[in-house]
CSV table of C-alpha atoms in Angstrom, one decimal:
chain,number,residue,atom,x,y,z
A,1,MET,CA,4.8,12.6,38.6
A,2,LYS,CA,2.0,14.8,37.0
A,3,LEU,CA,-0.6,13.4,34.4
A,4,SER,CA,-2.7,15.5,32.1
A,5,VAL,CA,-4.7,14.8,28.9
A,6,GLU,CA,-5.9,17.1,26.2
A,7,THR,CA,-8.4,16.6,23.3
A,8,GLU,CA,-7.0,17.8,20.0
A,9,ARG,CA,-8.5,17.9,16.5
A,10,PHE,CA,-6.7,17.8,13.2
A,11,ARG,CA,-8.6,18.6,10.0
A,12,LEU,CA,-8.3,16.4,7.1
A,13,LYS,CA,-7.2,17.6,3.6
A,14,ARG,CA,-10.3,16.0,2.2
A,15,PRO,CA,-13.3,13.8,3.8
A,16,PHE,CA,-12.1,10.3,4.3
A,17,ARG,CA,-14.7,7.4,3.9
A,18,ILE,CA,-14.7,3.8,4.7
A,19,SER,CA,-17.6,1.3,4.8
A,20,ARG,CA,-18.7,2.5,8.2
A,21,GLY,CA,-18.9,6.2,7.6
A,22,MET,CA,-17.0,9.4,6.8
A,23,ARG,CA,-14.7,11.7,8.8
A,24,ARG,CA,-13.5,15.2,8.2
A,25,GLU,CA,-11.1,15.4,11.1
A,26,ALA,CA,-8.9,13.3,13.3
A,27,CYS,CA,-9.9,13.6,17.0
A,28,VAL,CA,-7.2,12.5,19.3
A,29,LEU,CA,-6.3,12.5,23.0
A,30,THR,CA,-2.7,13.6,23.9
A,31,VAL,CA,-1.4,12.5,27.2
A,32,ARG,CA,1.5,14.2,29.0
A,33,ILE,CA,3.4,12.8,32.0
A,34,GLU,CA,5.9,15.0,33.8
A,35,ARG,CA,8.6,13.7,36.1
A,36,ASP,CA,12.0,15.2,37.0
A,37,ASP,CA,11.7,18.2,34.6
A,38,ASP,CA,11.0,15.9,31.7
A,39,THR,CA,7.8,15.4,29.8
A,40,GLY,CA,6.7,12.2,28.0
A,41,THR,CA,3.9,12.4,25.4
A,42,GLY,CA,1.6,9.9,23.8
A,43,GLU,CA,-1.5,10.0,21.5
A,44,CYS,CA,-4.5,7.7,21.1
A,45,VAL,CA,-7.6,7.7,19.1
A,46,PRO,CA,-11.0,6.6,20.8
A,47,TYR,CA,-12.7,4.4,18.3
A,48,GLY,CA,-16.4,3.8,18.4
A,49,ARG,CA,-16.1,0.3,16.7
A,50,TYR,CA,-14.7,-0.8,20.1
A,51,GLY,CA,-17.1,1.0,22.3
A,52,GLU,CA,-14.7,4.1,23.0
A,53,THR,CA,-15.6,7.7,23.0
A,54,VAL,CA,-13.4,10.7,23.8
A,55,GLU,CA,-15.1,11.0,27.1
A,56,SER,CA,-14.8,7.4,28.0
A,57,VAL,CA,-11.1,7.2,27.2
A,58,ARG,CA,-10.3,10.5,28.9
A,59,ASP,CA,-12.0,9.2,32.0
A,60,SER,CA,-10.0,6.1,31.9
A,61,ILE,CA,-6.7,7.9,31.6
A,62,LEU,CA,-7.5,10.3,34.6
A,63,SER,CA,-8.7,7.5,36.6
A,64,LEU,CA,-5.2,6.5,37.3
A,65,VAL,CA,-3.5,8.2,40.3
A,66,PRO,CA,0.2,8.8,39.9
A,67,PRO,CA,2.8,7.6,40.5
A,68,PHE,CA,2.7,4.5,38.3
A,69,ASP,CA,5.0,2.9,35.8
A,70,ARG,CA,4.8,1.3,32.6
A,71,THR,CA,5.0,-2.3,33.9
A,72,GLU,CA,1.8,-1.7,35.9
A,73,LEU,CA,-0.3,-0.6,33.0
A,74,ASP,CA,-1.5,-4.0,32.0
A,75,SER,CA,-3.0,-4.5,35.5
A,76,LEU,CA,-4.6,-1.0,35.7
A,77,LEU,CA,-6.3,-0.7,32.3
A,78,PRO,CA,-7.5,-3.0,29.7
A,79,PRO,CA,-6.1,-3.0,26.2
A,80,GLY,CA,-7.2,0.0,24.1
A,81,ALA,CA,-6.7,3.5,23.4
A,82,ALA,CA,-6.3,4.9,26.9
A,83,ARG,CA,-3.5,2.4,27.7
A,84,ASN,CA,-1.8,3.1,24.4
A,85,ALA,CA,-1.5,6.9,25.1
A,86,LEU,CA,-0.2,6.2,28.7
A,87,ASP,CA,2.3,3.4,27.5
A,88,CYS,CA,3.7,5.5,24.8
A,89,ALA,CA,4.1,8.7,27.1
A,90,LEU,CA,5.9,6.5,29.6
A,91,TRP,CA,8.3,5.2,27.0
A,92,ASP,CA,8.9,8.8,25.8
A,93,LEU,CA,9.5,9.8,29.4
A,94,GLU,CA,11.9,6.9,30.0
A,95,ALA,CA,13.8,7.9,27.0
A,96,LYS,CA,14.2,11.4,28.1
A,97,ASN,CA,15.0,10.5,31.8
A,98,SER,CA,17.7,8.1,30.5
A,99,ASP,CA,18.9,10.2,27.6
A,100,LEU,CA,18.6,7.1,25.4
A,101,PRO,CA,16.2,6.6,22.4
A,102,VAL,CA,13.2,4.4,22.9
A,103,TRP,CA,14.4,1.8,20.5
A,104,LYS,CA,17.6,1.4,22.6
A,105,CYS,CA,15.6,1.3,25.9
A,106,ALA,CA,13.4,-1.5,24.3
A,107,GLY,CA,16.4,-3.5,23.2
A,108,LEU,CA,15.5,-2.9,19.5
A,109,SER,CA,17.6,-2.2,16.5
A,110,PRO,CA,17.9,1.3,15.1
A,111,PRO,CA,14.9,1.9,13.1
A,112,LYS,CA,15.1,2.4,9.4
A,113,PRO,CA,12.8,4.3,6.9
A,114,LEU,CA,9.9,2.2,5.7
A,115,MET,CA,7.9,1.9,2.5
A,116,THR,CA,4.2,2.7,3.6
A,117,ALA,CA,1.1,2.2,1.9
A,118,CYS,CA,-1.0,5.3,0.9
A,119,THR,CA,-4.7,5.0,1.5
A,120,ILE,CA,-7.4,5.7,-1.1
A,121,SER,CA,-10.7,6.6,0.4
A,122,LEU,CA,-14.0,5.0,-0.5
A,123,GLY,CA,-15.8,6.8,-3.2
A,124,SER,CA,-17.3,6.8,-6.6
A,125,PRO,CA,-15.1,5.2,-9.3
A,126,GLU,CA,-14.5,8.7,-10.7
A,127,GLU,CA,-13.4,9.9,-7.2
A,128,MET,CA,-11.2,6.9,-6.6
A,129,TYR,CA,-9.6,7.4,-9.9
A,130,GLU,CA,-8.8,11.0,-9.2
A,131,GLU,CA,-7.4,10.2,-5.9
A,132,SER,CA,-5.3,7.2,-7.1
A,133,ALA,CA,-3.9,9.2,-10.1
A,134,THR,CA,-2.6,11.9,-7.6
A,135,ARG,CA,-1.0,9.0,-5.5
A,136,ALA,CA,0.3,7.0,-8.4
A,137,ASP,CA,3.9,7.7,-7.4
A,138,PHE,CA,3.4,5.6,-4.2
A,139,PRO,CA,4.7,2.0,-4.8
A,140,LEU,CA,1.8,0.5,-2.6
A,141,LEU,CA,-1.9,1.7,-2.3
A,142,LYS,CA,-4.4,0.5,0.2
A,143,VAL,CA,-7.9,0.7,-1.3
A,144,LYS,CA,-10.9,1.2,0.9
A,145,LEU,CA,-13.8,-0.7,-0.4
A,146,GLY,CA,-17.6,-1.1,0.8
A,147,PRO,CA,-20.6,-2.7,-0.9
A,148,SER,CA,-19.4,-5.3,-3.3
A,149,SER,CA,-21.8,-4.1,-6.1
A,150,GLN,CA,-19.3,-1.3,-6.8
A,151,SER,CA,-16.0,-2.9,-5.9
A,152,SER,CA,-15.0,-4.1,-9.5
A,153,ASP,CA,-15.6,-0.5,-11.0
A,154,GLN,CA,-13.7,1.0,-8.1
A,155,LEU,CA,-10.8,-1.3,-8.4
A,156,ALA,CA,-10.6,-0.7,-12.2
A,157,ALA,CA,-10.7,3.1,-11.6
A,158,VAL,CA,-7.8,2.7,-9.0
A,159,ARG,CA,-5.8,0.6,-11.3
A,160,ASP,CA,-6.3,3.0,-14.2
A,161,GLY,CA,-5.2,5.8,-12.0
A,162,ALA,CA,-2.1,4.1,-10.7
A,163,PRO,CA,-1.1,1.3,-13.1
A,164,ASP,CA,2.2,0.6,-11.6
A,165,SER,CA,1.3,0.6,-7.9
A,166,ARG,CA,0.8,-2.6,-5.7
A,167,LEU,CA,-2.6,-2.9,-4.4
A,168,ILE,CA,-4.0,-4.0,-1.1
A,169,VAL,CA,-7.7,-3.8,-0.1
A,170,ASP,CA,-9.5,-2.9,3.2
A,171,VAL,CA,-13.1,-3.9,3.4
A,172,ASN,CA,-13.7,-3.0,7.2
A,173,GLU,CA,-15.9,-5.9,7.6
A,174,GLY,CA,-18.1,-4.9,4.8
A,175,TRP,CA,-18.6,-8.2,2.9
A,176,ASP,CA,-20.0,-11.6,3.6
A,177,PHE,CA,-18.3,-14.9,2.5
A,178,GLU,CA,-20.3,-15.1,-0.8
A,179,GLU,CA,-19.3,-11.6,-1.8
A,180,LEU,CA,-15.6,-12.4,-1.1
A,181,TYR,CA,-15.7,-15.6,-3.0
A,182,ARG,CA,-17.5,-14.1,-5.9
A,183,LEU,CA,-15.1,-11.1,-6.2
A,184,ALA,CA,-11.9,-13.3,-5.7
A,185,SER,CA,-11.2,-13.4,-9.5
A,186,GLU,CA,-11.6,-9.7,-9.9
A,187,LEU,CA,-9.3,-9.1,-7.1
A,188,VAL,CA,-6.7,-11.2,-8.7
A,189,ARG,CA,-7.3,-9.6,-12.0
A,190,PHE,CA,-6.4,-6.2,-10.7
A,191,GLY,CA,-3.4,-7.4,-8.9
A,192,VAL,CA,-4.6,-7.2,-5.3
A,193,GLU,CA,-2.1,-8.8,-2.9
A,194,MET,CA,-4.1,-8.8,0.3
A,195,VAL,CA,-7.6,-8.3,1.6
A,196,GLU,CA,-7.9,-6.9,5.0
A,197,GLN,CA,-10.9,-7.8,7.2
A,198,PRO,CA,-13.4,-8.7,4.6
A,199,LEU,CA,-15.9,-10.3,6.8
A,200,PRO,CA,-17.3,-9.1,10.2
A,201,ALA,CA,-15.4,-10.2,13.3
A,202,GLY,CA,-17.2,-13.2,14.8
A,203,GLN,CA,-18.5,-14.2,11.4
A,204,ASP,CA,-15.3,-15.1,9.6
A,205,ASN,CA,-14.9,-18.8,10.5
A,206,GLN,CA,-15.9,-19.5,6.8
A,207,LEU,CA,-12.5,-18.1,5.6
A,208,ALA,CA,-11.1,-21.6,6.2
A,209,GLU,CA,-13.5,-23.1,3.6
A,210,GLU,CA,-11.5,-21.6,0.7
A,211,GLN,CA,-7.8,-21.2,-0.3
A,212,PHE,CA,-7.7,-17.7,-1.7
A,213,PRO,CA,-4.9,-16.6,-4.1
A,214,PHE,CA,-4.0,-13.5,-1.9
A,215,SER,CA,-3.4,-13.0,1.8
A,216,ILE,CA,-6.3,-12.4,4.2
A,217,CYS,CA,-5.5,-10.1,7.1
A,218,ALA,CA,-7.2,-9.9,10.5
A,219,ASP,CA,-7.8,-6.3,11.8
A,220,GLU,CA,-11.0,-6.1,13.7
A,221,SER,CA,-10.6,-9.9,14.5
A,222,CYS,CA,-7.1,-9.4,16.1
A,223,HIS,CA,-6.6,-7.0,19.0
A,224,THR,CA,-4.1,-8.4,21.4
A,225,ILE,CA,-1.8,-11.5,21.8
A,226,ASP,CA,-4.8,-13.4,23.3
A,227,SER,CA,-6.7,-13.0,20.0
A,228,LEU,CA,-4.2,-15.3,18.4
A,229,GLU,CA,-5.4,-18.3,20.4
A,230,VAL,CA,-8.9,-17.9,19.0
A,231,LEU,CA,-8.2,-16.4,15.6
A,232,PRO,CA,-10.2,-18.3,12.9
A,233,ALA,CA,-8.3,-20.4,10.4
A,234,GLY,CA,-8.1,-18.6,6.9
A,235,TYR,CA,-6.1,-15.6,8.1
A,236,ASP,CA,-2.4,-15.6,7.3
A,237,MET,CA,-1.7,-12.1,8.4
A,238,ILE,CA,-2.6,-9.8,11.2
A,239,ASN,CA,-2.8,-6.0,11.6
A,240,ILE,CA,-1.1,-4.6,14.6
A,241,LYS,CA,-2.4,-1.2,15.9
A,242,LEU,CA,-1.2,0.3,19.1
A,243,ASP,CA,-4.7,1.6,19.9
A,244,LYS,CA,-5.9,-2.0,19.9
A,245,THR,CA,-3.0,-3.6,21.7
A,246,GLY,CA,-2.8,-0.9,24.3
A,247,GLY,CA,0.5,0.5,23.5
A,248,LEU,CA,4.0,-0.2,22.2
A,249,THR,CA,4.7,-2.7,24.9
A,250,ALA,CA,1.8,-5.0,24.0
A,251,ALA,CA,2.4,-4.5,20.3
A,252,LEU,CA,5.9,-5.6,20.4
A,253,LYS,CA,4.8,-8.8,22.3
A,254,LEU,CA,2.0,-9.5,19.9
A,255,LYS,CA,4.5,-9.1,17.0
A,256,ARG,CA,6.9,-11.5,18.3
A,257,GLN,CA,4.3,-14.1,19.1
A,258,ALA,CA,2.6,-13.8,15.8
A,259,GLN,CA,5.8,-14.2,14.0
A,260,LEU,CA,6.5,-17.3,16.0
A,261,LEU,CA,3.2,-18.7,14.9
A,262,GLY,CA,3.9,-18.0,11.3
A,263,TYR,CA,1.6,-15.1,10.7
A,264,LYS,CA,2.8,-12.3,8.3
A,265,ILE,CA,2.6,-8.9,10.0
A,266,MET,CA,0.9,-5.6,8.9
A,267,VAL,CA,1.3,-2.6,11.2
A,268,GLY,CA,-1.4,0.1,10.8
A,269,SER,CA,-2.9,3.0,12.8
A,270,MET,CA,-6.1,5.0,13.2
A,271,MET,CA,-6.5,8.4,11.8
A,272,SER,CA,-3.9,10.3,13.7
A,273,SER,CA,-1.1,12.7,13.9
A,274,SER,CA,2.7,12.0,13.7
A,275,LEU,CA,2.8,11.6,17.5
A,276,ALA,CA,0.8,8.3,17.3
A,277,ILE,CA,2.7,7.0,14.2
A,278,ALA,CA,6.2,7.5,15.7
A,279,PRO,CA,6.0,4.4,18.2
A,280,ALA,CA,4.3,2.3,15.5
A,281,ILE,CA,7.5,2.7,13.3
A,282,LEU,CA,9.3,0.8,15.9
A,283,VAL,CA,6.9,-2.1,15.6
A,284,ALA,CA,6.8,-2.0,11.9
A,285,GLN,CA,10.5,-2.7,11.3
A,286,ASP,CA,11.2,-5.8,9.2
A,287,ILE,CA,7.5,-6.8,8.5
A,288,GLN,CA,5.6,-7.4,5.4
A,289,ILE,CA,3.1,-4.4,5.0
A,290,VAL,CA,3.4,-0.9,6.7
A,291,ASP,CA,0.3,1.2,6.7
A,292,LEU,CA,1.3,4.4,8.5
A,293,ASP,CA,0.2,7.3,6.1
A,294,GLY,CA,-2.3,9.0,8.5
A,295,PRO,CA,-0.3,12.3,8.8
A,296,LEU,CA,-0.3,12.6,5.0
A,297,MET,CA,-4.1,13.1,5.2
A,298,LEU,CA,-4.0,16.0,7.7
A,299,SER,CA,-4.1,19.7,6.9
A,300,GLU,CA,-1.8,20.4,9.7
A,301,ASP,CA,0.2,18.1,11.8
A,302,ARG,CA,2.5,18.3,14.9
A,303,ASN,CA,5.5,20.4,15.4
A,304,ASP,CA,8.6,18.3,14.3
A,305,PRO,CA,6.3,15.9,12.2
A,306,LEU,CA,7.5,12.8,10.7
A,307,HIS,CA,9.1,13.0,7.2
A,308,TYR,CA,7.6,11.2,4.2
A,309,CYS,CA,9.5,11.1,1.0
A,310,ASP,CA,9.4,8.8,-2.1
A,311,GLY,CA,6.7,6.6,-0.5
A,312,LYS,CA,8.7,6.2,2.7
A,313,VAL,CA,8.1,7.2,6.3
A,314,TYR,CA,11.2,8.0,8.3
A,315,PRO,CA,11.8,7.4,12.0
A,316,ALA,CA,10.8,10.3,14.4
A,317,ASP,CA,13.1,13.0,15.5
A,318,GLN,CA,13.4,12.9,19.2
A,319,ALA,CA,11.9,16.3,19.5
A,320,LEU,CA,8.5,14.6,18.4
A,321,TRP,CA,8.9,11.4,20.4
A,322,GLY,CA,11.2,8.8,21.6
């Protein structure tokens, strides 16, 4: 077995803003694992919010000495980006070695195309109107919001630009409880169906004090299956991301346990290429919200990229992954 890792950068079509900052490119780490003339690949996105850097994640990946297999990873590395790339590469390698698709190796049903949200970057009301108007053919838009003082105007602009699209909102921990409570009626007025991580993780116990007329989804507050044991009341949905769980293996376990506990499921991703989205599509089957539009934001994607059409993302060709 031979292990290698490469830093790759994909420029975005336009700057992408959330409440924590702005990006002009997607910076990813690509892992390749070779064995028996086959090569498995996986991708991860180091994320500063969780204390990760490109260098730290790269070092974690290269700290492993081959050979190792997928069942050992959770004892070798903690959940996070490094384990995600390795886990997905090992799934891909297993599929190639066995000449079976990953979904079959994992005991899953054949994946279907999925309706995905399309993300509207945080900006001025004028900027958000322009972007939403160009995305108005998407049935579901995910609107990034920041300081609450502008949120009503920004939502009005998006609704004007895309009058027929369903709306969900992502605040990225940008509000406090009073802001959420104050804006609740405005969110309802504009038809918002779900608000993702409105309060900072660790400061979200207040969510249980109010019954909101829309779903509240945990993102930064829910990383792994262990998070479910301590997740504050008030959330009725969780956002599963492979870079948080540490790979496809852990994401599938988290999905099953969350559904048993009655949570609705959203599957999302970091800013990444088609290679990172391909395994997430397997987790995103038969759930409530899919948010896997990252490749649509790139100026250039992988060879054999995912296919997007009419608001849907299609399962990966095996030439890409799986």
